Amino acid sequence: MQYVDEFRDPELITKASEEIRRLADPRRHYRIMEVCGGHTHAIYRFGLKDILPSNIDLIHGPGCPVCVLPMGRIDDGLAIAKDPNTIFAAFGDMMRVPGAHGSPLEHKARGTDVRIVYSPADALELARKFPEKEVIFFAIGFETTAPSTALTLMSAKAEGIHNFSVFCNHVTIVPAIRAILDSPDMRLDGFIGPGHVSTVIGCRPYEWIARNEGKPVVTSGFEPLDLLQSIIMLLRQLQAGEAKVENQYKRVVPWEGNRAALKAMAEVFELRPYFEWRGLGFISQSALRIREKYVAWDAEQRYSVPETRVTDPKSAQCGEVLKGVLKPAQCKLFGKECTPEHPIGALMVSSEGSCAAYYNYEYRKSLVTRISSVA
Amino acid sequence: MRSILQLRVPQIAGDEDQLRGLKIETTAASSPSVVRFRDPQIEMAHGAGGKASRRLVEGLFAPLLYPASRKPLSDAAHLEVGGARIAFTTDSFVVKPLHFPGGSIGELAVNGTMNDLAVSGAKGIAMTVTFVLEEGLPTADLEAEVRAMSGALKRAGVVMAGGDTKVVERGKADGMYITTAGIGTPLPGVKVDARSVRPGDKILLSGPIGDHGITILLARGELDFEADLYSDTRSVLPLVEALAAECGPGIHWMRDPTRGGVATALNELARDSGLGIELLEEEIPMHDAVRGACELLGLDPLHIANEGQFLAVVSPEYAAIALNSLQQTAGGEEARIVGQVRVEPANAVLVITRYGGSRIVDMLVGDPLPRIC
């Protein structure tokens, strides 16, 4: 398969892993954060940890939009969708995410009209198809998905579709990285930068990390070879005592980002003064809200939102895991009260959360005493 | 629900006359862990074939409906009736859309039922059918499905022994639902049971995975892409018979990985046998279109539903001959040995990636849901 197989070539992967072993100083311990949930997923899915030296520790960052969404926002969205005249539309990722009063799928079983959509444009299409219904699109995601929400709102306005609104939960990645770097117990050596987000914002917004914090950043793709090459690029910088932003994902990510996408976002969204992140608390200017000129399509303005606040149980140590202070399995709830089927903490919620990825792909591997291929 | 438990009914008070001559196979009791069904309401996940389905069956159905059964979940029950051994199964079909590339609900109803018998080690001889039809369904659509069933029955050499029809109000049945029951006779020399599986046994897969699930996903027209894919719905009996003829006593377990896919079927095997399953990712046959769709949607092909494929676990001395017999039979050309049974990781499925990394693959949780990025 083109653009995939060449980045999964076993021979090249072996070479890359040998290069990593050659570059990694055995006297040193490397702590590298992969910011994006997609990276976390890929690292586990391809079993990349098994082919890295043990002194390279990959820390899973805050880049899973489902994980970092506060529970109360889900409750709020579902509360306004309770009206029988309403269709609640959301991405597949959201469907099993629990609010305090159940997940969208549980609300569907109780009678709420919940639909899975593959894009915000599909939600707008529902509004065209069912003009007698009110369609609420529950928008989540970083800069990766925000432009398509923006373009959809622009279409709704242009076409005068008034039975459509967006419950906006879009967040931005840079303030989250800053919050992690500001944490006193944080000890990171470098970042594998978020590939999908960078297709929109480019690489420039990370330059302060290299300049002010002295940490290298390499924007990376999602295939095994992408990730290994990004680790090589980071190790080379670290060995040379450098800190700069590099773009490994050049085939997709333009350094300056995608102007058209950024323009659409600027047209429709503005920064919220603050927003709550699950596991990280309130972070200023870290999320988007819909501008006044699109107020007619802003679900938060159109409906009476209960503004529910639900705190995670104190025993869930999501913040510590997010910052790499604890490994997923070191959390008190991991694999006991908190599992992918019944997630309690943020990071167990989506398959891209570090706890869920660890649970799905690594947990129980500790029981393996011998791994060898089929004879 | 795809299958019923291996049924064991030691005593049924009040129905003795009816049941005279019916001797149910007795098996050694194992001690499965107690599952409780505490979910407050039924959700789609309870019918998706994964963890929630299993919880429902083991936590609610089994304790009340088959309290004496100690056997693991299986595709069909093997019973002794008046001295004759029969295999018995039931199934329901609720697919949307009714027609899809490569098949339709009617064909699926016959093949799926016969395949449940085949992978339990039996050749189907007769079946019954119940149609639940929705008010307003065009007669032409119904006739097309009945014709599809008729064709599948002829190909399978199976008799339709009876049927029933119900009509429900418009909006209540997606056009039509079909429920079937099937009986068959055991294939001589074949006895499949998860508890016969031993470390070192090899795992065979009859052909490429994911074709049916991805075809249905695309046929719903909710995604803006197309692929040259067809459902793999077919009878697997010729392949099972070829396998049985060459290595009957070497076959320890078989399963058609329908809802929940290969991952769920093998996790059930791991759990029922108490052993570990090691899969070699690069050996798993898969069409590029399935791989591409799964990459795009963030789905694991091991969780995607199949219809016309089956998994078989055979003892190592039979592995080469089993593979050869499948590959020499029409429709089995792409069969592969995809892994083996190990002592560890106990109760789990481990996938070895192409570069020697490894990961655990769990049962499907709920329905497969696409990721956003």
XYZ file of C-alpha atoms in Angstrom:
748
model
C 0.000 0.000 0.000
C 1.575 3.252 -1.151
C 2.665 5.770 1.519
C 2.281 3.082 4.176
C 4.332 0.030 3.256
C 7.498 1.978 2.580
C 7.302 3.300 6.140
C 6.871 -0.204 7.550
C 9.733 -1.906 5.749
C 11.201 -4.404 8.239
C 14.743 -4.038 6.891
C 14.723 -0.247 7.198
C 13.151 -0.510 10.625
C 15.903 -2.844 11.791
C 18.493 -0.390 10.462
C 16.781 2.532 12.210
C 16.613 0.635 15.465
C 20.330 -0.203 15.200
C 21.081 3.467 14.592
C 19.101 4.378 17.718
C 21.126 1.861 19.746
C 24.330 3.337 18.349
C 23.294 6.913 19.151
C 21.817 6.361 22.609
C 24.453 6.880 25.277
C 24.152 3.856 27.605
C 25.096 6.033 30.603
C 22.182 8.308 29.966
C 18.417 7.961 30.376
C 16.284 9.633 27.684
C 12.767 10.830 28.390
C 10.979 11.731 25.179
C 7.354 12.843 25.085
C 5.189 11.952 22.117
C 2.601 14.712 22.230
C 0.007 13.143 19.978
C -2.360 10.326 20.960
C -1.968 8.927 17.452
C 1.733 8.436 18.176
C 0.978 6.660 21.443
C -1.411 4.369 19.610
C 1.138 3.623 16.867
C 3.964 2.979 19.347
C 1.918 0.299 21.078
C 0.238 -1.053 17.968
C 3.530 -1.737 16.237
C 5.257 -2.907 19.401
C 7.957 -0.253 18.933
C 8.957 -0.267 22.592
C 10.270 -3.792 22.135
C 12.804 -2.642 19.577
C 14.050 0.447 21.447
C 16.876 0.350 24.000
C 15.640 0.295 27.564
C 17.168 3.689 28.407
C 14.772 5.441 26.014
C 11.555 6.157 27.832
C 8.610 7.316 25.766
C 6.229 9.486 27.785
C 2.713 9.822 26.446
C 1.591 13.409 26.224
C -1.712 15.287 26.329
C -2.565 14.959 22.641
C -5.694 12.851 22.777
C -8.675 15.213 22.469
C -11.112 12.659 23.860
C -8.987 12.022 26.943
C -8.527 15.641 27.895
C -12.216 16.589 27.563
C -13.750 17.172 31.007
C -16.591 14.850 31.883
C -18.959 17.751 32.562
C -18.775 18.883 28.923
C -20.145 15.512 27.792
C -22.952 15.787 30.337
C -23.709 19.318 29.131
C -23.828 18.267 25.478
C -26.089 15.322 26.202
C -28.295 17.397 28.510
C -29.196 19.823 25.740
C -29.681 16.906 23.314
C -32.334 15.313 25.524
C -35.119 17.134 23.724
C -36.810 14.544 21.474
C -36.602 17.008 18.598
C -32.810 16.937 18.708
C -30.136 14.862 16.974
C -26.816 14.615 18.824
C -24.024 14.018 16.301
C -20.444 13.190 17.252
C -17.351 11.319 16.080
C -17.056 7.597 16.800
C -14.348 8.268 19.404
C -16.841 10.061 21.604
C -19.469 7.369 21.699
C -18.189 5.351 24.629
C -16.798 8.270 26.618
C -18.633 8.400 29.913
C -20.154 11.543 31.345
C -21.344 11.489 34.946
C -24.718 10.310 33.626
C -23.508 7.895 30.987
C -21.866 7.878 27.582
C -23.519 8.963 24.310
C -24.153 5.280 23.532
C -25.878 4.819 26.897
C -27.999 7.912 26.243
C -28.826 6.457 22.816
C -30.058 3.279 24.483
C -32.248 5.469 26.721
C -33.810 7.220 23.741
C -31.650 10.199 22.795
C -31.157 10.394 19.037
C -27.373 9.919 18.891
C -25.637 9.578 15.514
C -22.051 8.770 14.642
C -20.671 11.095 11.978
C -17.372 10.956 10.181
C -17.000 14.712 9.759
C -18.803 17.923 10.817
C -19.994 18.182 7.202
C -21.900 14.909 7.732
C -23.611 16.478 10.746
C -24.620 19.467 8.615
C -25.953 17.015 6.043
C -28.175 15.546 8.777
C -29.548 19.037 9.366
C -30.357 19.358 5.649
C -31.969 15.918 5.634
C -34.076 16.463 8.755
C -35.170 20.120 8.612
C -37.757 19.505 11.350
C -35.009 18.439 13.796
C -32.316 20.404 15.612
C -28.893 18.902 14.933
C -26.182 19.530 17.533
C -22.657 18.633 16.479
C -20.460 17.849 19.482
C -17.125 19.156 18.210
C -13.876 17.899 19.689
C -10.273 17.865 18.613
C -7.153 19.961 18.387
C -6.217 22.096 15.393
C -6.470 18.876 13.385
C -10.263 18.877 13.322
C -11.068 22.511 14.156
C -10.729 23.765 10.547
C -13.373 21.354 9.276
C -15.745 22.499 12.028
C -15.019 26.104 10.992
C -15.681 25.407 7.313
C -18.916 23.600 8.211
C -20.130 26.580 10.238
C -19.252 28.873 7.327
C -21.345 26.639 5.031
C -24.258 26.621 7.483
C -24.188 30.417 7.609
C -23.831 30.806 3.839
C -26.724 28.441 3.167
C -28.829 29.809 6.007
C -29.252 26.425 7.694
C -30.655 27.295 11.084
C -31.450 23.868 12.562
C -27.747 23.188 13.052
C -25.418 24.180 15.878
C -22.011 23.260 17.240
C -21.176 22.491 20.864
C -17.556 23.552 20.623
C -14.865 21.731 22.619
C -11.918 22.401 20.357
C -8.616 22.823 22.171
C -5.174 24.002 21.136
C -1.987 22.041 21.652
C 0.651 24.619 22.486
C -0.789 25.795 25.853
C -1.062 22.145 26.929
C 2.632 21.571 26.173
C 3.430 24.743 28.070
C 1.431 23.542 31.071
C 3.385 20.303 31.090
C 6.724 22.071 30.797
C 5.738 24.419 33.630
C 5.127 21.494 35.943
C 7.869 21.336 38.590
C 8.127 17.538 38.522
C 8.659 17.424 34.774
C 11.976 16.098 33.437
C 11.771 15.782 29.651
C 14.616 15.651 27.147
C 12.638 16.328 23.979
C 9.368 16.121 22.102
C 8.042 14.078 19.225
C 5.838 16.860 17.853
C 2.192 16.269 16.883
C 2.017 15.418 13.188
C -1.676 15.914 12.508
C -1.908 19.230 14.370
C 1.163 20.432 12.498
C -0.480 19.893 9.129
C -2.563 22.919 10.150
C -0.337 25.043 12.398
C 3.041 24.065 10.916
C 6.232 23.845 12.982
C 6.824 27.481 13.881
C 4.573 27.476 16.989
C 6.985 25.058 18.709
C 10.069 27.213 18.272
C 9.759 28.672 21.789
C 10.149 25.154 23.222
C 13.571 24.851 21.643
C 14.545 28.474 22.217
C 13.262 29.102 25.753
C 13.165 25.633 27.255
C 16.173 24.151 25.472
C 14.264 21.050 24.397
C 14.413 19.681 20.852
C 11.162 19.072 18.972
C 10.783 16.821 15.917
C 7.397 16.875 14.190
C 6.686 13.285 13.283
C 4.501 11.085 11.130
C 2.670 8.043 12.422
C 4.268 5.072 10.734
C 6.904 3.008 12.547
C 9.732 4.381 10.424
C 8.513 7.958 10.956
C 8.659 7.521 14.704
C 12.045 5.787 14.713
C 13.498 8.434 12.421
C 12.141 11.161 14.705
C 13.844 9.481 17.676
C 17.095 9.367 15.688
C 16.757 13.093 14.892
C 16.117 13.872 18.564
C 19.072 11.759 19.727
C 21.361 13.474 17.226
C 20.340 16.875 18.592
C 20.757 15.717 22.160
C 24.201 14.232 21.429
C 25.241 17.485 19.777
C 23.832 19.520 22.658
C 21.401 21.274 20.314
C 17.770 22.238 20.678
C 15.862 23.085 17.526
C 12.606 22.302 15.801
C 12.869 19.811 12.952
C 10.252 18.491 10.565
C 10.395 14.739 9.958
C 6.856 14.693 8.476
C 7.738 16.907 5.514
C 5.625 14.879 3.119
C 2.534 16.201 4.888
C 3.517 19.093 7.158
C 4.399 22.491 5.654
C 6.671 24.502 7.972
C 4.282 27.456 7.917
C 1.156 25.319 8.218
C -1.986 25.442 6.115
C -2.987 29.053 5.503
C -6.498 28.297 4.274
C -7.244 26.164 7.331
C -5.861 28.774 9.717
C -7.902 31.465 7.969
C -11.112 29.463 8.370
C -10.356 28.932 12.055
C -9.683 32.628 12.570
C -12.955 33.510 10.839
C -15.085 31.314 13.098
C -13.223 30.845 16.395
C -11.602 32.918 19.092
C -9.656 31.845 22.168
C -11.509 31.170 25.392
C -9.926 32.912 28.396
C -9.553 29.541 30.059
C -10.730 25.959 29.646
C -10.636 22.899 31.847
C -8.557 19.916 30.730
C -9.074 16.523 32.241
C -5.995 15.529 34.151
C -4.352 18.957 33.779
C -6.899 21.377 35.272
C -7.678 24.860 33.956
C -5.296 26.180 31.309
C -5.607 29.759 30.094
C -6.216 30.484 26.412
C -6.110 26.799 25.595
C -9.437 26.290 23.814
C -11.617 27.775 21.107
C -15.092 29.218 21.203
C -17.379 30.353 18.423
C -17.223 34.047 17.521
C -20.167 36.379 18.041
C -20.951 36.533 14.306
C -21.702 32.800 14.365
C -23.712 32.958 17.594
C -26.803 31.580 15.838
C -24.923 28.286 15.331
C -23.309 28.172 18.787
C -25.074 25.502 20.852
C -23.713 27.021 24.075
C -25.528 30.269 23.258
C -28.663 28.772 21.772
C -29.467 26.374 24.563
C -29.497 26.566 28.289
C -26.334 24.688 29.227
C -26.218 23.316 32.773
C -22.432 23.948 33.001
C -21.838 20.718 34.864
C -18.515 20.277 36.606
C -17.453 16.762 37.430
C -14.100 16.187 39.036
C -12.279 12.933 38.421
C -11.920 10.711 41.476
C -8.888 11.795 43.465
C -7.495 8.278 43.309
C -7.206 8.570 39.492
C -3.641 9.807 38.958
C -4.106 10.993 35.378
C -2.110 14.196 35.841
C 0.953 12.310 37.064
C 0.716 9.823 34.187
C 0.264 12.659 31.667
C 3.420 14.319 32.908
C 5.352 11.073 32.877
C 5.827 11.031 36.649
C 3.958 7.711 36.824
C 3.646 4.893 34.307
C 0.033 3.924 33.510
C 0.223 0.690 35.488
C 1.519 2.558 38.536
C -1.788 4.385 38.976
C -3.791 2.942 41.876
C -6.887 2.369 39.738
C -5.232 0.962 36.610
C -6.689 -2.333 35.461
C -8.826 -2.591 38.594
C -11.595 -0.006 38.833
C -10.356 1.727 35.681
C -10.440 -0.302 32.439
C -11.282 0.569 28.807
C -14.789 -0.817 29.290
C -15.321 1.193 32.466
C -12.888 4.100 32.281
C -12.587 6.311 35.344
C -9.561 8.419 34.497
C -9.103 10.533 31.413
C -6.358 8.447 29.876
C -8.353 5.237 29.863
C -11.152 6.825 27.873
C -10.019 6.706 24.257
C -7.916 4.067 22.532
C -5.331 6.813 22.061
C -5.080 7.610 25.744
C -1.879 6.314 27.243
C -3.593 4.115 29.845
C -6.005 2.573 27.330
C -3.199 1.989 24.828
C -1.061 0.424 27.540
C -3.982 -1.675 28.758
C -4.986 -2.828 25.285
C -1.559 -3.570 23.912
C 0.916 -4.100 26.750
C -0.963 -5.180 29.843
C -0.642 -8.931 30.394
C 2.511 -8.974 28.275
C 4.363 -8.880 31.557
C 3.195 -12.464 31.904
C 5.113 -13.456 28.834
C 8.288 -15.234 29.786
C 9.324 -16.124 26.293
C 8.463 -14.515 23.000
C 9.695 -16.183 19.863
C 8.297 -16.534 16.439
C 6.359 -19.516 15.209
C 8.788 -22.271 14.242
C -26.543 -13.430 18.878
C -24.556 -15.726 16.702
C -24.440 -18.951 18.606
C -25.770 -20.829 21.552
C -23.915 -22.594 24.266
C -23.064 -26.226 23.941
C -26.278 -27.452 25.450
C -26.489 -29.971 28.203
C -29.878 -30.667 29.729
C -29.599 -33.354 32.396
C -33.180 -33.167 33.639
C -36.175 -31.338 32.306
C -39.149 -31.992 34.578
C -42.564 -32.178 32.939
C -41.315 -32.721 29.423
C -40.044 -36.244 29.873
C -42.352 -37.761 27.253
C -41.327 -35.269 24.678
C -37.714 -35.714 25.516
C -37.719 -39.500 25.774
C -34.813 -40.809 23.776
C -33.016 -37.522 24.003
C -29.700 -38.045 25.678
C -27.550 -35.018 25.976
C -23.799 -35.366 25.791
C -22.150 -35.120 29.171
C -18.805 -33.466 29.593
C -16.269 -33.027 32.354
C -16.936 -29.916 34.342
C -14.435 -27.094 34.296
C -14.697 -24.139 36.610
C -15.283 -20.990 34.588
C -15.092 -17.749 36.489
C -18.457 -16.383 37.523
C -19.653 -13.547 35.290
C -22.440 -11.291 36.519
C -24.542 -9.230 34.148
C -25.176 -5.907 35.823
C -25.502 -3.602 32.817
C -28.582 -1.436 33.421
C -29.857 -1.531 29.853
C -29.240 -3.257 26.546
C -26.987 -1.382 24.165
C -25.811 -2.105 20.643
C -22.579 -3.488 22.094
C -24.471 -6.409 23.618
C -25.090 -7.703 20.112
C -21.695 -6.838 18.632
C -20.054 -10.140 19.491
C -17.377 -8.747 21.810
C -16.974 -8.374 25.547
C -20.462 -7.037 26.231
C -22.073 -9.891 24.250
C -20.103 -12.434 26.197
C -21.019 -10.776 29.492
C -24.702 -10.970 28.554
C -24.536 -14.625 27.535
C -22.426 -15.796 30.446
C -23.914 -13.529 33.047
C -27.616 -13.743 32.211
C -28.530 -16.307 29.557
C -26.297 -19.181 30.580
C -27.040 -19.265 34.330
C -30.795 -19.222 33.737
C -31.211 -21.045 30.438
C -28.372 -23.566 30.474
C -27.507 -23.865 34.160
C -26.049 -27.351 33.829
C -23.719 -26.504 30.979
C -20.031 -26.441 31.788
C -18.783 -26.327 28.233
C -17.251 -23.229 26.661
C -19.220 -21.130 24.181
C -19.418 -22.847 20.847
C -21.033 -22.408 17.448
C -23.435 -25.354 17.728
C -24.550 -27.936 20.290
C -23.867 -31.614 19.693
C -26.667 -33.819 21.013
C -27.651 -37.460 20.941
C -31.268 -38.028 19.915
C -32.633 -41.587 19.945
C -29.170 -42.960 19.480
C -28.313 -40.645 16.619
C -25.868 -37.773 17.012
C -26.953 -34.404 15.714
C -25.599 -30.877 15.779
C -27.995 -28.020 16.444
C -27.660 -24.246 16.110
C -29.632 -21.026 15.741
C -28.825 -17.577 14.394
C -30.376 -14.217 13.514
C -29.493 -11.820 10.726
C -30.077 -8.071 11.019
C -27.745 -6.727 8.379
C -28.197 -3.280 6.837
C -28.319 -2.816 3.850
C -30.147 -5.997 2.822
C -28.069 -6.268 -0.367
C -24.339 -5.596 -0.470
C -21.531 -6.379 -2.902
C -21.002 -10.127 -2.896
C -24.149 -11.158 -1.066
C -27.379 -10.372 0.715
C -29.181 -11.108 3.964
C -30.907 -14.205 2.533
C -27.711 -15.837 1.354
C -26.031 -14.897 4.615
C -28.832 -16.548 6.608
C -28.263 -19.922 4.952
C -24.460 -19.789 4.786
C -24.035 -18.389 8.278
C -26.188 -21.083 9.841
C -24.492 -23.877 7.912
C -21.072 -22.423 8.775
C -21.862 -22.501 12.484
C -22.576 -26.199 12.071
C -19.491 -26.754 9.903
C -17.059 -25.236 12.391
C -18.590 -27.301 15.170
C -17.601 -30.324 13.063
C -20.965 -31.072 11.427
C -22.516 -31.107 7.959
C -25.845 -29.269 7.812
C -28.847 -31.285 6.658
C -31.884 -29.116 7.318
C -32.887 -25.707 8.598
C -35.906 -23.621 9.514
C -36.422 -19.923 8.948
C -38.447 -17.125 10.507
C -38.953 -13.896 8.605
C -39.739 -10.726 10.521
C -40.903 -8.387 7.774
C -41.481 -4.662 7.995
C -44.738 -3.222 6.778
C -44.076 -1.545 3.410
C -41.218 -3.826 2.342
C -41.422 -4.144 -1.463
C -42.355 -7.679 -2.465
C -39.585 -7.614 -5.049
C -37.028 -7.184 -2.235
C -38.470 -10.104 -0.318
C -38.559 -12.265 -3.409
C -34.925 -11.443 -4.163
C -33.942 -12.622 -0.688
C -35.980 -15.795 -0.938
C -34.346 -16.544 -4.286
C -30.915 -15.893 -2.753
C -31.768 -18.327 0.047
C -32.989 -20.906 -2.430
C -29.697 -20.724 -4.339
C -27.637 -21.029 -1.154
C -29.736 -24.004 0.018
C -29.150 -25.797 -3.275
C -25.418 -25.154 -3.178
C -25.244 -26.388 0.418
C -27.443 -29.422 -0.270
C -29.667 -28.465 2.642
C -33.430 -28.863 3.012
C -35.669 -26.095 4.334
C -37.769 -27.960 6.872
C -40.188 -25.227 7.898
C -40.689 -21.584 8.602
C -42.699 -18.775 10.092
C -43.547 -15.207 9.118
C -44.314 -12.177 11.227
C -44.963 -8.642 10.031
C -44.177 -5.625 12.212
C -45.129 -1.978 11.808
C -43.236 0.314 9.499
C -39.987 1.559 11.001
C -39.471 -1.422 13.294
C -37.359 -3.912 11.362
C -34.981 -2.332 8.824
C -36.884 -4.075 6.034
C -36.502 -7.594 7.318
C -34.862 -9.718 9.943
C -34.233 -13.420 9.424
C -33.887 -16.011 12.166
C -32.794 -19.534 11.419
C -32.202 -22.853 13.115
C -30.089 -25.589 11.610
C -29.372 -29.226 12.287
C -26.560 -31.340 10.961
C -24.756 -34.632 11.371
C -21.272 -34.811 12.852
C -18.343 -35.218 10.469
C -16.779 -38.592 11.327
C -13.623 -38.435 13.393
C -13.907 -34.711 14.179
C -14.288 -33.494 17.755
C -13.678 -29.840 18.428
C -13.420 -28.405 21.918
C -11.321 -25.521 23.244
C -10.227 -27.759 26.080
C -8.520 -30.148 23.629
C -6.176 -27.376 22.502
C -2.538 -27.875 23.554
C 0.578 -25.667 23.598
C 2.383 -26.049 20.290
C -0.820 -26.458 18.273
C -0.851 -24.419 15.064
C -3.539 -21.879 14.117
C -4.825 -21.889 10.549
C -6.858 -19.188 8.846
C -8.814 -20.140 5.722
C -8.324 -16.844 3.836
C -8.201 -13.025 3.900
C -9.925 -11.272 6.793
C -12.208 -8.245 7.037
C -13.858 -8.381 3.595
C -17.397 -8.745 4.908
C -17.207 -6.116 7.669
C -15.583 -3.455 5.502
C -17.912 -4.206 2.556
C -20.942 -3.637 4.806
C -19.432 -0.475 6.284
C -18.923 0.928 2.786
C -22.270 -0.345 1.471
C -24.068 1.775 4.078
C -22.914 4.766 2.076
C -21.971 6.787 5.169
C -18.341 7.066 4.137
C -17.135 9.006 1.161
C -14.946 6.355 -0.301
C -15.289 3.253 -2.373
C -13.268 0.075 -2.613
C -13.310 -2.921 -4.879
C -14.462 -5.269 -2.128
C -16.990 -8.058 -1.828
C -18.409 -9.828 1.173
C -16.815 -13.209 1.700
C -20.159 -14.848 2.480
C -19.951 -18.476 1.386
C -20.220 -21.971 2.788
C -17.007 -23.061 4.480
C -18.164 -26.690 4.534
C -16.062 -27.819 1.532
C -12.945 -26.492 3.270
C -13.903 -28.009 6.628
C -14.612 -31.341 4.930
C -11.248 -31.282 3.157
C -9.553 -30.568 6.476
C -11.524 -33.279 8.258
C -10.722 -35.864 5.579
C -6.985 -35.278 5.850
C -6.525 -34.656 9.548
C -9.772 -35.275 11.457
C -8.273 -36.312 14.803
C -5.695 -33.518 14.549
C -8.361 -30.782 14.541
C -8.781 -29.477 18.074
C -10.903 -26.386 17.591
C -12.643 -24.399 14.848
C -14.563 -21.118 14.768
C -15.869 -18.740 12.126
C -14.714 -15.297 13.223
C -17.897 -13.352 12.471
C -18.826 -10.386 14.698
C -15.856 -9.353 16.814
C -13.486 -10.750 14.197
C -10.411 -12.932 14.545
C -9.323 -11.115 17.711
C -12.511 -11.925 19.591
C -12.690 -15.551 18.427
C -9.085 -16.172 19.468
C -9.527 -14.372 22.781
C -12.426 -16.707 23.493
C -10.197 -19.642 22.652
C -7.442 -18.293 24.913
C -9.885 -17.885 27.752
C -11.648 -21.215 27.284
C -8.384 -23.127 26.997
C -6.471 -21.128 29.600
C -3.605 -20.853 27.109
C -1.930 -18.087 25.123
C -2.307 -17.425 21.408
C 0.626 -16.060 19.451
C -0.258 -14.523 16.070
C 2.248 -13.542 13.402
C 0.982 -10.276 11.939
C 2.716 -10.682 8.576
C 1.154 -14.106 8.009
C -2.421 -12.890 8.363
C -3.905 -12.692 4.847
C -5.736 -9.450 4.085
C -6.753 -7.587 0.956
C -5.150 -4.183 0.432
C -8.558 -2.489 0.288
C -9.372 -3.788 3.784
C -6.001 -2.731 5.096
C -6.411 0.710 3.538
C -9.903 1.239 4.930
C -8.780 0.140 8.391
C -5.791 2.496 8.257
C -8.017 5.401 7.263
C -10.666 4.732 9.868
C -8.358 3.680 12.690
C -9.927 0.228 12.927
C -8.078 -2.958 13.805
C -8.688 -5.499 11.002
C -8.511 -8.228 13.631
C -11.769 -6.833 15.048
C -13.621 -6.664 11.714
C -16.386 -9.192 10.982
C -15.966 -12.047 8.511
C -18.567 -14.447 7.160
C -16.907 -17.023 4.911
C -13.640 -17.672 6.744
C -12.762 -19.928 9.618
C -9.974 -20.505 12.097
C -8.770 -23.982 12.931
C -6.358 -25.167 15.599
C -4.562 -28.370 14.656
C -1.926 -30.427 16.405
C 1.589 -29.628 15.124
C 2.131 -32.970 13.354
C -0.916 -32.235 11.195
C -0.084 -28.578 10.477
C 1.590 -28.991 7.082
C -0.962 -31.468 5.785
C -3.841 -29.303 7.076
C -2.473 -26.237 5.302
C -1.951 -28.203 2.140
C -5.465 -29.652 2.196
C -6.970 -26.163 2.574
C -4.792 -24.643 -0.118
C -5.662 -27.449 -2.532
C -9.410 -26.913 -2.045
C -11.255 -24.292 -4.085
C -11.550 -21.109 -2.015
C -8.741 -22.075 0.353
C -5.824 -20.978 -1.807
C -4.979 -18.083 0.504
C -5.086 -20.153 3.710
C -2.136 -19.622 6.050
C -0.703 -20.828 9.320
C -1.016 -17.590 11.264
C 0.258 -18.524 14.687
C 0.438 -21.055 17.424
C -0.774 -21.867 20.888
C 1.578 -21.229 23.804
C 1.487 -21.619 27.549
C 1.876 -17.879 27.964
C 0.527 -15.265 28.016
C -2.240 -17.302 29.601
C -5.772 -16.309 28.525
C -4.486 -13.708 26.071
C -3.679 -13.162 22.399
C -0.245 -11.789 21.566
C 0.555 -10.409 18.103
C 4.158 -10.423 16.889
C 4.630 -7.487 14.516
C 6.693 -7.679 11.351
C 9.728 -6.225 13.100
C 9.680 -8.490 16.106
C 7.763 -6.125 18.394
C 4.702 -7.452 20.132
C 1.332 -6.322 21.384
C -1.649 -7.806 23.096
C -4.882 -7.811 21.112
C -8.030 -7.917 23.183
C -11.628 -8.815 22.412
C -13.695 -6.178 20.712
C -15.230 -3.709 23.162
C -18.622 -2.668 21.775
C -18.823 -2.006 18.044
C -15.688 -1.010 16.139
C -15.739 2.802 16.118
C -13.661 4.890 13.746
C -11.172 7.345 15.222
C -11.066 11.005 14.292
C -7.330 11.364 13.695
